[in-house]
mmCIF file of C-alpha atoms and ligand atoms in Angstrom:
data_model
loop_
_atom_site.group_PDB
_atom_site.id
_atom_site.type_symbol
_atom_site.label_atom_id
_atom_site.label_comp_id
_atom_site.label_asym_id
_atom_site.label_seq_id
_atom_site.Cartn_x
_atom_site.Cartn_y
_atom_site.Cartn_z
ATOM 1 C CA UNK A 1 77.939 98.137 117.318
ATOM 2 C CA UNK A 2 77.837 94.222 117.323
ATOM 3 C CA UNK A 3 76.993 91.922 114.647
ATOM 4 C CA UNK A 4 74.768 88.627 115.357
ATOM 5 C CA UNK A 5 77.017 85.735 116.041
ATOM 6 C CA UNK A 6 78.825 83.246 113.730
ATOM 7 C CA UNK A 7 78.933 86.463 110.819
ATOM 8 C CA UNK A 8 79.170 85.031 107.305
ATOM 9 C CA UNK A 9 80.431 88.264 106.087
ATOM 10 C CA UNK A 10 82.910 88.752 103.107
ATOM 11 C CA UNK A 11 85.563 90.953 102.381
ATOM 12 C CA UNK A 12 86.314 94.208 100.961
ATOM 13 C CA UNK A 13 89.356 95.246 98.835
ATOM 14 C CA UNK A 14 90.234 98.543 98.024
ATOM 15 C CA UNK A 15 92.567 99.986 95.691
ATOM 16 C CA UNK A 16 95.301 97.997 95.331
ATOM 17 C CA UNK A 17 98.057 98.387 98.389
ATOM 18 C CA UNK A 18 96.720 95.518 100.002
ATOM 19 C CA UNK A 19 93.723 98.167 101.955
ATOM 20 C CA UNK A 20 90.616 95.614 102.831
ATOM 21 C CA UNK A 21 87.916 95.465 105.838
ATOM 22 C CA UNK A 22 85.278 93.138 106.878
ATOM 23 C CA UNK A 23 82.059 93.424 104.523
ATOM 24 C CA UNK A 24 78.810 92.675 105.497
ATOM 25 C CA UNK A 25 76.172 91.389 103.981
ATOM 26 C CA UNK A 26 73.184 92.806 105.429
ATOM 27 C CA UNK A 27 74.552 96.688 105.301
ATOM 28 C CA UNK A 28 75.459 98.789 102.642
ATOM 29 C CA UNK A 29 79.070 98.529 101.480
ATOM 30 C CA UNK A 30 80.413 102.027 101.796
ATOM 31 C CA UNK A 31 79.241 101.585 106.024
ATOM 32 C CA UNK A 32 81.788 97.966 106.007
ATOM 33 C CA UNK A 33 84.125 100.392 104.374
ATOM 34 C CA UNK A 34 84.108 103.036 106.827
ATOM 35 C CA UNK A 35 83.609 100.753 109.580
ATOM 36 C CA UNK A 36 86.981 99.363 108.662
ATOM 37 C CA UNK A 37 88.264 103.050 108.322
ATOM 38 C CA UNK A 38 88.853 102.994 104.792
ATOM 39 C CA UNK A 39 88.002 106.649 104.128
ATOM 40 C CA UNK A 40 85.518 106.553 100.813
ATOM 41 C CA UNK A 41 83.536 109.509 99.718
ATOM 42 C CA UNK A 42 80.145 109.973 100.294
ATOM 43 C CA UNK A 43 77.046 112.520 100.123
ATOM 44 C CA UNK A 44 73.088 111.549 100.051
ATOM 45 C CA UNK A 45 74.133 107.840 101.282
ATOM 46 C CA UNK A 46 70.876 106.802 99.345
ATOM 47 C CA UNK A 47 72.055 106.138 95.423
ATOM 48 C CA UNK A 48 71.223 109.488 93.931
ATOM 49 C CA UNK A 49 74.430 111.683 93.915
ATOM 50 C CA UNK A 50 76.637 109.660 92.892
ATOM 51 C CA UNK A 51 79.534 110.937 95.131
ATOM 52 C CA UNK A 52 80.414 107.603 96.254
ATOM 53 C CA UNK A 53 80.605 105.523 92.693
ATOM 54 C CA UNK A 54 83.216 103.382 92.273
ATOM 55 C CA UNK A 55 83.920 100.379 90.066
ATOM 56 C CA UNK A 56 83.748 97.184 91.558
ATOM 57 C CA UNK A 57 87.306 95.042 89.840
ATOM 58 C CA UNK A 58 85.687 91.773 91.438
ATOM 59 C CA UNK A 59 82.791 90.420 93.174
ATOM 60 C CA UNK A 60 78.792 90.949 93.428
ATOM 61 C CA UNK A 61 76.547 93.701 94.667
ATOM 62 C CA UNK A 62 73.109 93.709 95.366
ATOM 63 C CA UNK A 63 71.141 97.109 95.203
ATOM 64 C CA UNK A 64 67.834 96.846 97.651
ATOM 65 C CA UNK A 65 66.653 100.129 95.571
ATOM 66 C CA UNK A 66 65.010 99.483 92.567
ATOM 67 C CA UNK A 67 67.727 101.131 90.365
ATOM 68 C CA UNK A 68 70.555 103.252 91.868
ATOM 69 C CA UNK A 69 71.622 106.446 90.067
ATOM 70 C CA UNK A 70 73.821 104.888 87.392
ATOM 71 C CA UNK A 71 73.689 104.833 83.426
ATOM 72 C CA UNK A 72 73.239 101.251 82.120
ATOM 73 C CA UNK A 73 76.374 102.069 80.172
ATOM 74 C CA UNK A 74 78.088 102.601 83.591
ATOM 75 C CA UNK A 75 76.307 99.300 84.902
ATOM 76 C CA UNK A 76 78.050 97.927 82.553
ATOM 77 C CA UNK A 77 81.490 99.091 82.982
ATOM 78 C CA UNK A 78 81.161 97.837 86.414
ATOM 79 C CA UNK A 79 80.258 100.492 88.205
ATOM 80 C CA UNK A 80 78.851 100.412 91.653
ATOM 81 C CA UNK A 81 77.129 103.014 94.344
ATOM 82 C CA UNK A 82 78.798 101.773 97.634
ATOM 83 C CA UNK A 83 75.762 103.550 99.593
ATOM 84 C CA UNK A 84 72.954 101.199 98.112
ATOM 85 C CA UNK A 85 75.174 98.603 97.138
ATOM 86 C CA UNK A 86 75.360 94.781 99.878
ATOM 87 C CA UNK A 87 78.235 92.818 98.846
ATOM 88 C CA UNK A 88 77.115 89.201 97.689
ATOM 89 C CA UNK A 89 80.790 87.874 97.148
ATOM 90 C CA UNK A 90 84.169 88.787 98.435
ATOM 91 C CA UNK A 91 84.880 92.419 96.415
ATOM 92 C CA UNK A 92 87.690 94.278 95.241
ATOM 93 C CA UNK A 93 86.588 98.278 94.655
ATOM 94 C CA UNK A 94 88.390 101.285 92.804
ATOM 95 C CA UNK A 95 87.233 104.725 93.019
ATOM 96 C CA UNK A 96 86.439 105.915 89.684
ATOM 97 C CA UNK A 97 89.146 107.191 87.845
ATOM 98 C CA UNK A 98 88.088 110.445 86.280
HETATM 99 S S1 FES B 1 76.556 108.784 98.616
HETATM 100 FE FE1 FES B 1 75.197 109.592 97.119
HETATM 101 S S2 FES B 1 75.074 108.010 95.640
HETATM 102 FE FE2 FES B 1 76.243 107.121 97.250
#
């Protein structure tokens, strides 16, 4: 697959041994991440299971669904749904620690 020329694309950080890929803006975060074969869980790849939540350390998301399948108390905390989620900034992920 090729991206259009001249790519203003951030980056993605995961975890915290140095593990980061390429993140573009116009696809959902959780395909940059396995582009960039960072393996990340994932299910219904539209917002509603929830498999793939993580919590974004750093950064900005956009969701292009009108509200992905989290709790406005785990908005808050910072979680994020990779699946739905475009990065807006450079971004630093964790998978949720249970
Ligand atoms: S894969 Fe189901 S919510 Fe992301």
């Amino acid at each position: 697959m090729t991206h259009p020329a001249s790519p203003p694309f951030f980056i993605a950080r995961v975890g915290d041994d140095g593990t980061q890929c390429d993140a573009w803006p116009e696809q959902p975060l959780l395909l940059s991440l396995e582009q960039g074969g960072i393996d990340w869980p994932s299910s219904c790849r539209n917002g509603t299971c929830r498999t793939c939540i993580g919590v974004l350390e750093a950064g900005e998301v956009r969701y292009r669904v009108d509200w992905p399948g989290l709790t406005p108390e785990e908005h808050a905390e910072g979680c994020v749904l990779p699946c739905v989620a475009y990065p807006a900034s450079d971004v630093t992920l964790a998978p949720q620690s249970i």
